Structures are given as C-alpha cells and as structure tokens.
Short mmCIF file of C-alpha atoms and ligand atoms in Angstrom, two decimals:
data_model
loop_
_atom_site.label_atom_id
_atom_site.label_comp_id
_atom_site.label_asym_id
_atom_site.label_seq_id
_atom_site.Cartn_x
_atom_site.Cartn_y
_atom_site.Cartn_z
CA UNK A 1 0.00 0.00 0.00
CA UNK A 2 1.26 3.08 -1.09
CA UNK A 3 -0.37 6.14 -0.16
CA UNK A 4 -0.64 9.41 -2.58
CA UNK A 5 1.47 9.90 -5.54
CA UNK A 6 5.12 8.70 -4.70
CA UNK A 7 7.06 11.96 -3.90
CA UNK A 8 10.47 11.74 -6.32
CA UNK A 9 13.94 14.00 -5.31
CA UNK A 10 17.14 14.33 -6.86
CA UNK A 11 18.85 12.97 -3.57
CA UNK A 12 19.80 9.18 -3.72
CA UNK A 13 21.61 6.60 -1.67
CA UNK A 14 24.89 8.59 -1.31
CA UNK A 15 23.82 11.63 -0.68
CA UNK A 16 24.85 13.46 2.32
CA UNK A 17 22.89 15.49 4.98
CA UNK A 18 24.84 18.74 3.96
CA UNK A 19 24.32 18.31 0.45
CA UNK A 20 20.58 17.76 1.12
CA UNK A 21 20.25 21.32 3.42
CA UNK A 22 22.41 22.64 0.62
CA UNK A 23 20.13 26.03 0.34
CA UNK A 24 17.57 25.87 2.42
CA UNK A 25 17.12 28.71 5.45
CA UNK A 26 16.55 27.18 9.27
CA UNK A 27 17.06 31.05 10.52
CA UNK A 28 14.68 31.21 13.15
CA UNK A 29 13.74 28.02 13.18
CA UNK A 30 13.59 25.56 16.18
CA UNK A 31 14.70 21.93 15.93
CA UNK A 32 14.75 19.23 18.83
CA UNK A 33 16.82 15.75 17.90
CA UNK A 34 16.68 12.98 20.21
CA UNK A 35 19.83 11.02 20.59
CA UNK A 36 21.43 14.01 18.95
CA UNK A 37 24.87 13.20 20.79
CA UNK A 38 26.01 10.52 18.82
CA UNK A 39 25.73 8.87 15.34
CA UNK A 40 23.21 9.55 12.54
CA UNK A 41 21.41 12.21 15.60
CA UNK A 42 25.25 14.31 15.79
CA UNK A 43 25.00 14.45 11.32
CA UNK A 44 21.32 15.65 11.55
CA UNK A 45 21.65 18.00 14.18
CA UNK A 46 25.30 19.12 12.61
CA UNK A 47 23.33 19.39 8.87
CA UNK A 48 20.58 21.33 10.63
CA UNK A 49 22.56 23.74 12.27
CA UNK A 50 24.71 24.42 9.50
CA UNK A 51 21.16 26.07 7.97
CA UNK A 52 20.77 28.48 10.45
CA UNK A 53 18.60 26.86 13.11
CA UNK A 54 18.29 26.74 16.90
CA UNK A 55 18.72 23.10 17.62
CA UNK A 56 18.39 21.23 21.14
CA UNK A 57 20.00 17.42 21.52
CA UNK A 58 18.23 15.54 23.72
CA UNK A 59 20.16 13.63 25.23
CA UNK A 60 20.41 10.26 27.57
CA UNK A 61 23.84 11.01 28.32
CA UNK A 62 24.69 14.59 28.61
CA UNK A 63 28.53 14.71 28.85
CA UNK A 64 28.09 12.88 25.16
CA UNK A 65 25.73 15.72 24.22
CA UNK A 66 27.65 18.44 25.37
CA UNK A 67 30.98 17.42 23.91
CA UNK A 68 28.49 16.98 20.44
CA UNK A 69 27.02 20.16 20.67
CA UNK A 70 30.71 21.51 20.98
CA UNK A 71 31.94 20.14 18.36
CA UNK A 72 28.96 20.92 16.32
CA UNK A 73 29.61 24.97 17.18
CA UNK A 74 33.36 24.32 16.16
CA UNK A 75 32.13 23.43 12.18
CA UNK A 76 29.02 24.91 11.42
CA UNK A 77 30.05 28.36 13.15
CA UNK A 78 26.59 28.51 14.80
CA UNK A 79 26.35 28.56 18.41
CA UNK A 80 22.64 28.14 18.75
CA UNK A 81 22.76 24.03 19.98
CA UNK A 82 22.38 23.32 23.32
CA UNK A 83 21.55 20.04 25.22
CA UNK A 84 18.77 19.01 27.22
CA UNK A 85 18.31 15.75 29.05
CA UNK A 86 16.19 13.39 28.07
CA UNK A 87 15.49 9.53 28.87
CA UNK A 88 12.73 8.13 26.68
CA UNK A 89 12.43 5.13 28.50
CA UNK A 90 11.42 7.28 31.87
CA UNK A 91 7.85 9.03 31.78
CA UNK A 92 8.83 11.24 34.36
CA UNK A 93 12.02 12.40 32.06
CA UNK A 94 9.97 12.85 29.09
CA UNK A 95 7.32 14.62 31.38
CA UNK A 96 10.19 16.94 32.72
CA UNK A 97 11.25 17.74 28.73
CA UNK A 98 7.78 18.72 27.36
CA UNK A 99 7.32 20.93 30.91
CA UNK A 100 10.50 22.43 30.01
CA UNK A 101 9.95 23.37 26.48
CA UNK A 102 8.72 27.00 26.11
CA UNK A 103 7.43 28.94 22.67
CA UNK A 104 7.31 27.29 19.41
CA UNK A 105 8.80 24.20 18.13
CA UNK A 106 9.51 23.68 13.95
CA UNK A 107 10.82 20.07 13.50
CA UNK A 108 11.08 17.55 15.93
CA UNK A 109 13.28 14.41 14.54
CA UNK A 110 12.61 11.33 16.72
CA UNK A 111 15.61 9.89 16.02
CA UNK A 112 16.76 8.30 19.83
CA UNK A 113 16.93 4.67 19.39
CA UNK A 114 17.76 0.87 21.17
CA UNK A 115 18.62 -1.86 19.13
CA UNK A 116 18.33 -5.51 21.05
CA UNK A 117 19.34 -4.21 24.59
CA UNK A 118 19.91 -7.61 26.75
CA UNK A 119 17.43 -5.59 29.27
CA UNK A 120 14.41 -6.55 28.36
CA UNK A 121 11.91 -4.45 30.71
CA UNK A 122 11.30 -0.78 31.97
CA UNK A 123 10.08 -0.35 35.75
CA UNK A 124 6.76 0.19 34.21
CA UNK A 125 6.93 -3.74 32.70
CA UNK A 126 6.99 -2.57 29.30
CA UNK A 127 9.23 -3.63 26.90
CA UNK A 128 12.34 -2.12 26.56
CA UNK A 129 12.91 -1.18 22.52
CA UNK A 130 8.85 -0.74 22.39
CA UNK A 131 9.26 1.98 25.29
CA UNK A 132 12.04 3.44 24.32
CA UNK A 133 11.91 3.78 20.73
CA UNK A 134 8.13 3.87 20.51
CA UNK A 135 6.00 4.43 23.66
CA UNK A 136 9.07 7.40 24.92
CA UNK A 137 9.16 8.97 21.11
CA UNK A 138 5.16 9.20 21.20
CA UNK A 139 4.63 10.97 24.75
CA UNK A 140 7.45 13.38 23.72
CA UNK A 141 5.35 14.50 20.11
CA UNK A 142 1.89 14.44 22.09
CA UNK A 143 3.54 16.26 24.89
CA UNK A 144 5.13 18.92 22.36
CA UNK A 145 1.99 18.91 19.93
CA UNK A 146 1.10 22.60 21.27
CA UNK A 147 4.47 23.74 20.37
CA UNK A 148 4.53 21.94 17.31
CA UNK A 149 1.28 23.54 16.50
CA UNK A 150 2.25 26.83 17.07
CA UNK A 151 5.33 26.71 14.81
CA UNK A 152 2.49 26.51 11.67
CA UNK A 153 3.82 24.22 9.23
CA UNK A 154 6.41 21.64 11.62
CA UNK A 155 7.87 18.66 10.86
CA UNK A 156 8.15 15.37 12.45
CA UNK A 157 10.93 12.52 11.62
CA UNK A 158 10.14 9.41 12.83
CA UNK A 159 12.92 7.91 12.34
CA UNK A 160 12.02 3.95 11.84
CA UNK A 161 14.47 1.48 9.97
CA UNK A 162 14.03 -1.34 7.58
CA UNK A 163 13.97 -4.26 10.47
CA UNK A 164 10.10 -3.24 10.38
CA UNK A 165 10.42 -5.95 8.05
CA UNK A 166 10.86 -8.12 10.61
CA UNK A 167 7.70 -7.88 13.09
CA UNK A 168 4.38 -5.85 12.63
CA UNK A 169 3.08 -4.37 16.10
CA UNK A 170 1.77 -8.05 17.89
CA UNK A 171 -1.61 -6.23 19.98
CA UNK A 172 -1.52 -9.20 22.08
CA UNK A 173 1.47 -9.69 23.08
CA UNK A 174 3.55 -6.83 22.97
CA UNK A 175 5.40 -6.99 25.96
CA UNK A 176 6.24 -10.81 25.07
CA UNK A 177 4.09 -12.34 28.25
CA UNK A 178 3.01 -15.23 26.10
CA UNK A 179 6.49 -15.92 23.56
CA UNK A 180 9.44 -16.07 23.99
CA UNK A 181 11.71 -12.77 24.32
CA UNK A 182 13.22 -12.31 21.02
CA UNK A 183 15.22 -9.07 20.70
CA UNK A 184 15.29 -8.72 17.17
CA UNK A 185 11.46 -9.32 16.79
CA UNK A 186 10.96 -6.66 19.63
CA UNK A 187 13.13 -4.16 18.29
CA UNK A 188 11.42 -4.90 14.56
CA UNK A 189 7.98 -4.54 16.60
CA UNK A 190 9.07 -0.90 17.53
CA UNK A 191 10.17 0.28 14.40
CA UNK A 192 7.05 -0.49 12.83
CA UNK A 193 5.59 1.40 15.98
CA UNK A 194 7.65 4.51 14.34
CA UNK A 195 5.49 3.84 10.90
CA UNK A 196 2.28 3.45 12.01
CA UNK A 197 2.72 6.67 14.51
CA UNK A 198 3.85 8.45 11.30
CA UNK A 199 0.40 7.44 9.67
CA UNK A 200 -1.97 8.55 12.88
CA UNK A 201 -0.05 11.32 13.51
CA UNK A 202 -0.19 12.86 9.79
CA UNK A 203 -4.02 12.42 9.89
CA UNK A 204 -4.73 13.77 13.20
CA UNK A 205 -2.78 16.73 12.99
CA UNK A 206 -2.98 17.55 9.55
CA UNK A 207 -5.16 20.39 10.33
CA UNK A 208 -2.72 21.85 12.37
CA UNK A 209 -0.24 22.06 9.45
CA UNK A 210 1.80 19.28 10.95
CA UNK A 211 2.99 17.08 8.48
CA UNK A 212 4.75 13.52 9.94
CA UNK A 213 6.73 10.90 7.63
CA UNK A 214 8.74 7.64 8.39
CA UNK A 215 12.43 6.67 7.24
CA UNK A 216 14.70 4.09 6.81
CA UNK A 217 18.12 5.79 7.26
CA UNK A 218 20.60 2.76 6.21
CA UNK A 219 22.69 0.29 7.37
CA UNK A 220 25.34 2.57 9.25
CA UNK A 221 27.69 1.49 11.92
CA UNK A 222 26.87 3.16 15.36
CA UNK A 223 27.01 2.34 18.92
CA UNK A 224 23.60 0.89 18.10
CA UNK A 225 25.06 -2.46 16.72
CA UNK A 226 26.78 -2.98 19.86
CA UNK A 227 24.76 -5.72 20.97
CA UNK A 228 25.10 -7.63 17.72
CA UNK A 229 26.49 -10.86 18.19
CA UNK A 230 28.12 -13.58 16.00
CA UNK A 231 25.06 -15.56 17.08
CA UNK A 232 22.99 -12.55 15.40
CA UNK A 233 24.58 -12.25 12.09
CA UNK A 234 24.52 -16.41 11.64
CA UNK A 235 21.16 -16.44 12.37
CA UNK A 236 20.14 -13.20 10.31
CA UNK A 237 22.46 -14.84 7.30
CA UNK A 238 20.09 -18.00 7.54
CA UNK A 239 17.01 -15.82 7.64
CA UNK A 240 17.33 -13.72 4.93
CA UNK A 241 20.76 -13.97 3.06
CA UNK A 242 23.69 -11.57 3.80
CA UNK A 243 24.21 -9.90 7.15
CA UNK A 244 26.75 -7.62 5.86
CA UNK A 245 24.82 -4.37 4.24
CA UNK A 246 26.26 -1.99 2.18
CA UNK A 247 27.59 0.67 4.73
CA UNK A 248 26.57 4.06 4.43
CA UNK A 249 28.39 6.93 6.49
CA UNK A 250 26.97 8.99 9.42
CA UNK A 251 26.46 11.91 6.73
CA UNK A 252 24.70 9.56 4.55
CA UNK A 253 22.75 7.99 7.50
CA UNK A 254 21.66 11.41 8.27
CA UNK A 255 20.44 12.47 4.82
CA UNK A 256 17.04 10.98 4.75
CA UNK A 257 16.40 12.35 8.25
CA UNK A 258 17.35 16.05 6.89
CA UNK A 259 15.23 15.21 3.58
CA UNK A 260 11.78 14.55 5.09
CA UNK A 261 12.43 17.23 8.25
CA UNK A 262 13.29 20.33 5.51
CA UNK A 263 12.66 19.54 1.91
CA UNK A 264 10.06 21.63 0.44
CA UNK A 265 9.30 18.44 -2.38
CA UNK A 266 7.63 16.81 0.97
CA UNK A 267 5.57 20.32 1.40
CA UNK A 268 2.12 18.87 2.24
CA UNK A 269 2.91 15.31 2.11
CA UNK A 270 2.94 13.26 5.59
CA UNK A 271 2.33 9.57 6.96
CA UNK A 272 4.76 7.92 4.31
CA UNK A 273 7.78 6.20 4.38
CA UNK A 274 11.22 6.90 2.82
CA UNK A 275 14.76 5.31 2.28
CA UNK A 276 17.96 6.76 0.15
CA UNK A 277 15.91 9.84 0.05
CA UNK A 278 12.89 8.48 -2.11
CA UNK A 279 9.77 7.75 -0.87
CA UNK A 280 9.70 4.07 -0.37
CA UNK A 281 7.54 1.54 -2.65
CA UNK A 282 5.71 -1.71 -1.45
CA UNK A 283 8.24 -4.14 0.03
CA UNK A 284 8.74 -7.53 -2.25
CA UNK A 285 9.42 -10.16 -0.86
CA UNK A 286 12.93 -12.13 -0.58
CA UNK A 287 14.54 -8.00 -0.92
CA UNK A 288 15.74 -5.47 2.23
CA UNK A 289 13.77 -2.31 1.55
CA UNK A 290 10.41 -1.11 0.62
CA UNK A 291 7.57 -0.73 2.94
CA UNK A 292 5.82 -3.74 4.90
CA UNK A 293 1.68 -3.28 4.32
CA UNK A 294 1.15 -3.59 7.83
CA UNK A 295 3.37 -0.78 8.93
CA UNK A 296 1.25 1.46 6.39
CA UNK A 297 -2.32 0.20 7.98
CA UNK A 298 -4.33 2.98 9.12
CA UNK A 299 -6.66 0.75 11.42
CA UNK A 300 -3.69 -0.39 13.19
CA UNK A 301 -2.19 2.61 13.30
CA UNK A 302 -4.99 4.20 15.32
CA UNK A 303 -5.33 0.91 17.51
CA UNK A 304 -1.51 1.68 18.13
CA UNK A 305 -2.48 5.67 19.06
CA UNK A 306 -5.07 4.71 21.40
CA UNK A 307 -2.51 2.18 22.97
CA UNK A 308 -0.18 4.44 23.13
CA UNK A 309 -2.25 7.23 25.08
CA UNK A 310 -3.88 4.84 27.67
CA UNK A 311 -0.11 4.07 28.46
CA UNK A 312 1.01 7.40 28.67
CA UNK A 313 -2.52 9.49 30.33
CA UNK A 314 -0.28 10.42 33.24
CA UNK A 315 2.49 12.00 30.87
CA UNK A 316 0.22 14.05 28.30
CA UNK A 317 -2.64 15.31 30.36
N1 LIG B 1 22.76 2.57 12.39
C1 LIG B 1 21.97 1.89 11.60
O1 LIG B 1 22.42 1.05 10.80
C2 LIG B 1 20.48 2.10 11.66
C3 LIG B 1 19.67 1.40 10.74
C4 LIG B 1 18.30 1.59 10.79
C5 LIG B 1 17.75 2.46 11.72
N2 LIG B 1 18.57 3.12 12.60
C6 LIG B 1 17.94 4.02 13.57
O2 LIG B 1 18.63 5.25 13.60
C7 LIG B 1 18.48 5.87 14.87
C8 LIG B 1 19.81 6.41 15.33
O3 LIG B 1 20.68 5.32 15.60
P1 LIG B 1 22.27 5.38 15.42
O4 LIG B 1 22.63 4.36 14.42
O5 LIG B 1 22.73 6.76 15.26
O6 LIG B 1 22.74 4.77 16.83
P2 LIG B 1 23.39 5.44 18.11
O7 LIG B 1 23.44 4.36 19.13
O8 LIG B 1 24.63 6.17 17.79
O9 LIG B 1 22.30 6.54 18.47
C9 LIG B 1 21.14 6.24 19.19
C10 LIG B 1 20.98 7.33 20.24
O10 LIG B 1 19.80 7.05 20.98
C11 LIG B 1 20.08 7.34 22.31
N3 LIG B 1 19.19 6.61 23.21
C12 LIG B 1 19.11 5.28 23.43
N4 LIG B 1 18.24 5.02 24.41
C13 LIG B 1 17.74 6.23 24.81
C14 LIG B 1 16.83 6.64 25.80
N5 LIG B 1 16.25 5.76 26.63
N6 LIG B 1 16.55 7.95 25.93
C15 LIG B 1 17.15 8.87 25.14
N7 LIG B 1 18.05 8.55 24.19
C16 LIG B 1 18.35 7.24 24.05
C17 LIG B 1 21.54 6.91 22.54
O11 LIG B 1 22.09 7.52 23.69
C18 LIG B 1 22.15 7.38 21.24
O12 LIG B 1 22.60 8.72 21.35
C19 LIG B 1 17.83 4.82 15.79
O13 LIG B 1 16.47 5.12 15.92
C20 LIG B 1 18.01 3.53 15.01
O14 LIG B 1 17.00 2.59 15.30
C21 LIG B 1 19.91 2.97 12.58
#
C-alpha cells in the first residue's frame, strides 16, 4: 500500500545530509533531535545547524551531548545548539522535557533509538525497545503537539528502519508475556511502531499544518550495533541472506532524516515512508527495503495511538 502519488527527489543513496540542506534557510527556526549526541542524531543536528537553526539534543547522556554540541559549534560556526536531558524510557524524564519546552517548536526528529538491549523491561513492565523507541518517542510529540502547532507548518521525523520488516506491532502480546523474548522481533515490533505513529499522527494533525513521515536511514555502523552478536549475524544470514549491508556513512545515515524534516518536495505530504531519500515503494518479498503493508495500515495505526495514550494518560494530560 502506497499512499498518494510517490514523492520523487534528486537525492539518492549517497547523498549526504549537507548536500541535502544545501540552500535551504533554518534562521529562526527551532529543531529538537533525540539522541542528537552521537551517530546519525550528531550528522542531523550538525546538517541542521549548519542552515541556520536553533537546535536542542536531547540527550540520555549529557557529557556525550555536550561534547556533540561543541563540536557541532566548532564546524558549522553557529552557536545556537544546546543540550537538554532526556530519557525516553522514563515518563517522568519525558514529562520533565515537554514541561521544560517553552514557545514554538519547527521540526522535531525522533531519532533516539535501542537496538536488542539484553534488558528486556522498563520499571513500568513494558518492553524495553517498544518503550524506548516507541512508547518514549510518542509521549514526547503528544507532549510537544502545542508547540509543534504553534510553529504553523512543523515537521516530524520518525525515524524507523528497515527491520520493520521483521515484526508488525503483535496487539496481544507486545510486551512478550506469552512468547518467547526475542530481541530482534521486539526491536522490529518498535520500528514499525515509528510507521504506524507516522500514519496517525499525519491524519490527526494535519489540520494543524503538521505534516509527519517515516524513514529508513541505512545500514550505518553506530554504537547501536553494539549488541550484535556472531550468534545474530549467523542467524540473520540464515534468515534472509547476507548480514553484511552496504555501509553508508553517518552523513549519509543522516540524509534521509534532513530530507523529510526540511525539503520543500515533501511540502504537504505526511504519513509515508522513505529510504535513500525516495519515498519508499511496497516491500517484495525475498529483498531489504520497501515498505511492509502492515506498517502502512491505518486501522492499526490508530489501535496503536489509542494504545499508546492509555499508556502514557499520566504523561500528556
Ligand atoms: N545505524 C543503523 O544502521 C540504523 C539502521 C536503521 C535504523 N537506525 C535508527 O537510527 C536511529 C539512530 O541510531 P544510530 O545508528 O545513530 O545509533 P546510536 O546508538 O549512535 O544513536 C542512538 C541514540 O539514541 C540514544 N538513546 C538510546 N536510548 C535512549 C533513551 N532511553 N533515551 C534517550 N536517548 C536514548 C543513545 O544515547 C544514542 O545517542 C535509531 O532510531 C536507530 O534505530 C539505525
């Protein structure tokens, strides 16, 4: 399922975040990237600021956000990034973020992620990749939806990845009470979480000029693989063929991200999906990319939305 005529650019695979921002004005503009002190975030926040706008890092780990932001000042030139602390997998963090937050906010990029953590539960009992990259990302855009609506015409980046191919969202058992805990399947669960929130949130807030879209950034190496095992990659190579992707950069990583958060080709366009800078097609089967139907289905995506606020009520109201 593809929805709306496929949106086309002149960006591809290798494309960088700084070529992508390459003209285009941020002046005045306020930006907020979560995990923004260390791989693809540091490029997106780096590409953003090099266009003129304010941008916060929200950040787990702020030493590693402050020596980012630094070094972010030091070659862009622009001393408007700062770091604020932020633990998606914490309601009372995320609370503390959104009650922070004053004035207007123009793009939020989602972009914080967990990729089979051996700890497999928050306090709360719910999944750990699910909270974190999911359940955490979605209390911080319903928390900042009045800023977001008072910027007139923001942006949100979820930022999702291609192991959406490996789970849709399982209603009834997310929190694996009833299988066995498998990390990949969990952390393919909350990447199509990223998807579907794209879809709900692009509907919902459409009237207030907010327009939301999905990405696959690329196979990059980050701390995120540091949980990958030989065990992993044997098993993956069984599953689906070659565990060794073509590697793209940091810059490269970041270049969707700064695509779908500031191209003016995505003006009016929201709840789609995107990877090398094109808006992805229908994924076939036996191939790494393209979209999985169910990440795309708008029942589930509001069945995911109404989840998602019942588990958050005490954050958001
Ligand atoms: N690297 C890849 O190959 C790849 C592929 C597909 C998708 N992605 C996605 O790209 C995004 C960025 O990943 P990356 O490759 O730059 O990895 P990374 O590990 O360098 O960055 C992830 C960031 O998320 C932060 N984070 C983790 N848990 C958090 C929490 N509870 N609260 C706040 N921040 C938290 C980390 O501190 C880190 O800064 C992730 O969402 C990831 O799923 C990456």
């Amino acid at each position: 399922m593809t929805i709306g005529t496929p949106v086309s650019t002149p960006f591809t695979a290798a494309s960088t975040a700084l070529e992508v921002v390459a003209g285009i004005d941020l002046t005045g503009r306020r930006v907020v990237v979560t995990g923004g002190g260390s791989g693809i975030g540091v490029e997106t926040a780096r590409a953003l600021a090099s266009a003129g706008a304010d941008v916060t890092l929200a950040v787990r780990k702020p030493e590693q956000g402050d020596r980012a932001a630094a070094e972010i000042i030091g070659t862009t030139g622009n001393d408007r990034v700062t770091v604020a602390p932020l633990d998606l997998a914490d309601p009372a963090s995320v609370a503390a973020f959104v009650a922070n937050w004053d004035g207007p906010l123009h793009i939020l990029v989602n972009n914080a992620g967990m990729m089979a953590s051996p700890e497999m539960r928050t306090p709360q009992g719910w999944e750990m990749q699910f909270a974190t990259n999911h359940l955490g990302h979605f209390a911080l855009a319903t928390g900042l939806h009045p800023a977001l609506a008072a910027a007139q015409g923001a942006r949100i980046v979820s930022v999702s990845s291609a192991a959406h191919l490996r789970s849709p969202v399982v209603f009834d058992d997310i929190n694996f009470e009833r299988r066995v805990y498998e990390p990949w399947a969990a952390y393919g669960q909350s990447k199509t979480a990223n998807i579907l929130f794209a879809v709900e949130a692009s509907r919902r807030w459409a009237d207030d000029g907010i327009l939301v879209n999905a990405l696959h950034p690329g196979a990059i190496r980050t701390n995120l693989q540091r949980y990958v095992t030989e065990d992993d990659l044997a098993r993956m190579r069984a599953q689906s063929g070659p565990a060794t992707p073509s590697w793209k950069t940091p810059e490269q990583g970041a270049a969707t991200s700064v695509l779908v958060a500031t191209s003016p080709l995505l003006d009016g366009v929201g709840g789609r999906y995107f990877e090398d800078c094109q808006q992805a097609g229908p994924h076939q089967p036996g191939t790494r990319t393209g979209v999985a139907d169910y990440a795309l289905d708008p029942e589930s995506a509001h069945r995911l939305w109404n989840l998602s606020t019942q588990s958050t009520t005490p954050l958001t109201s």
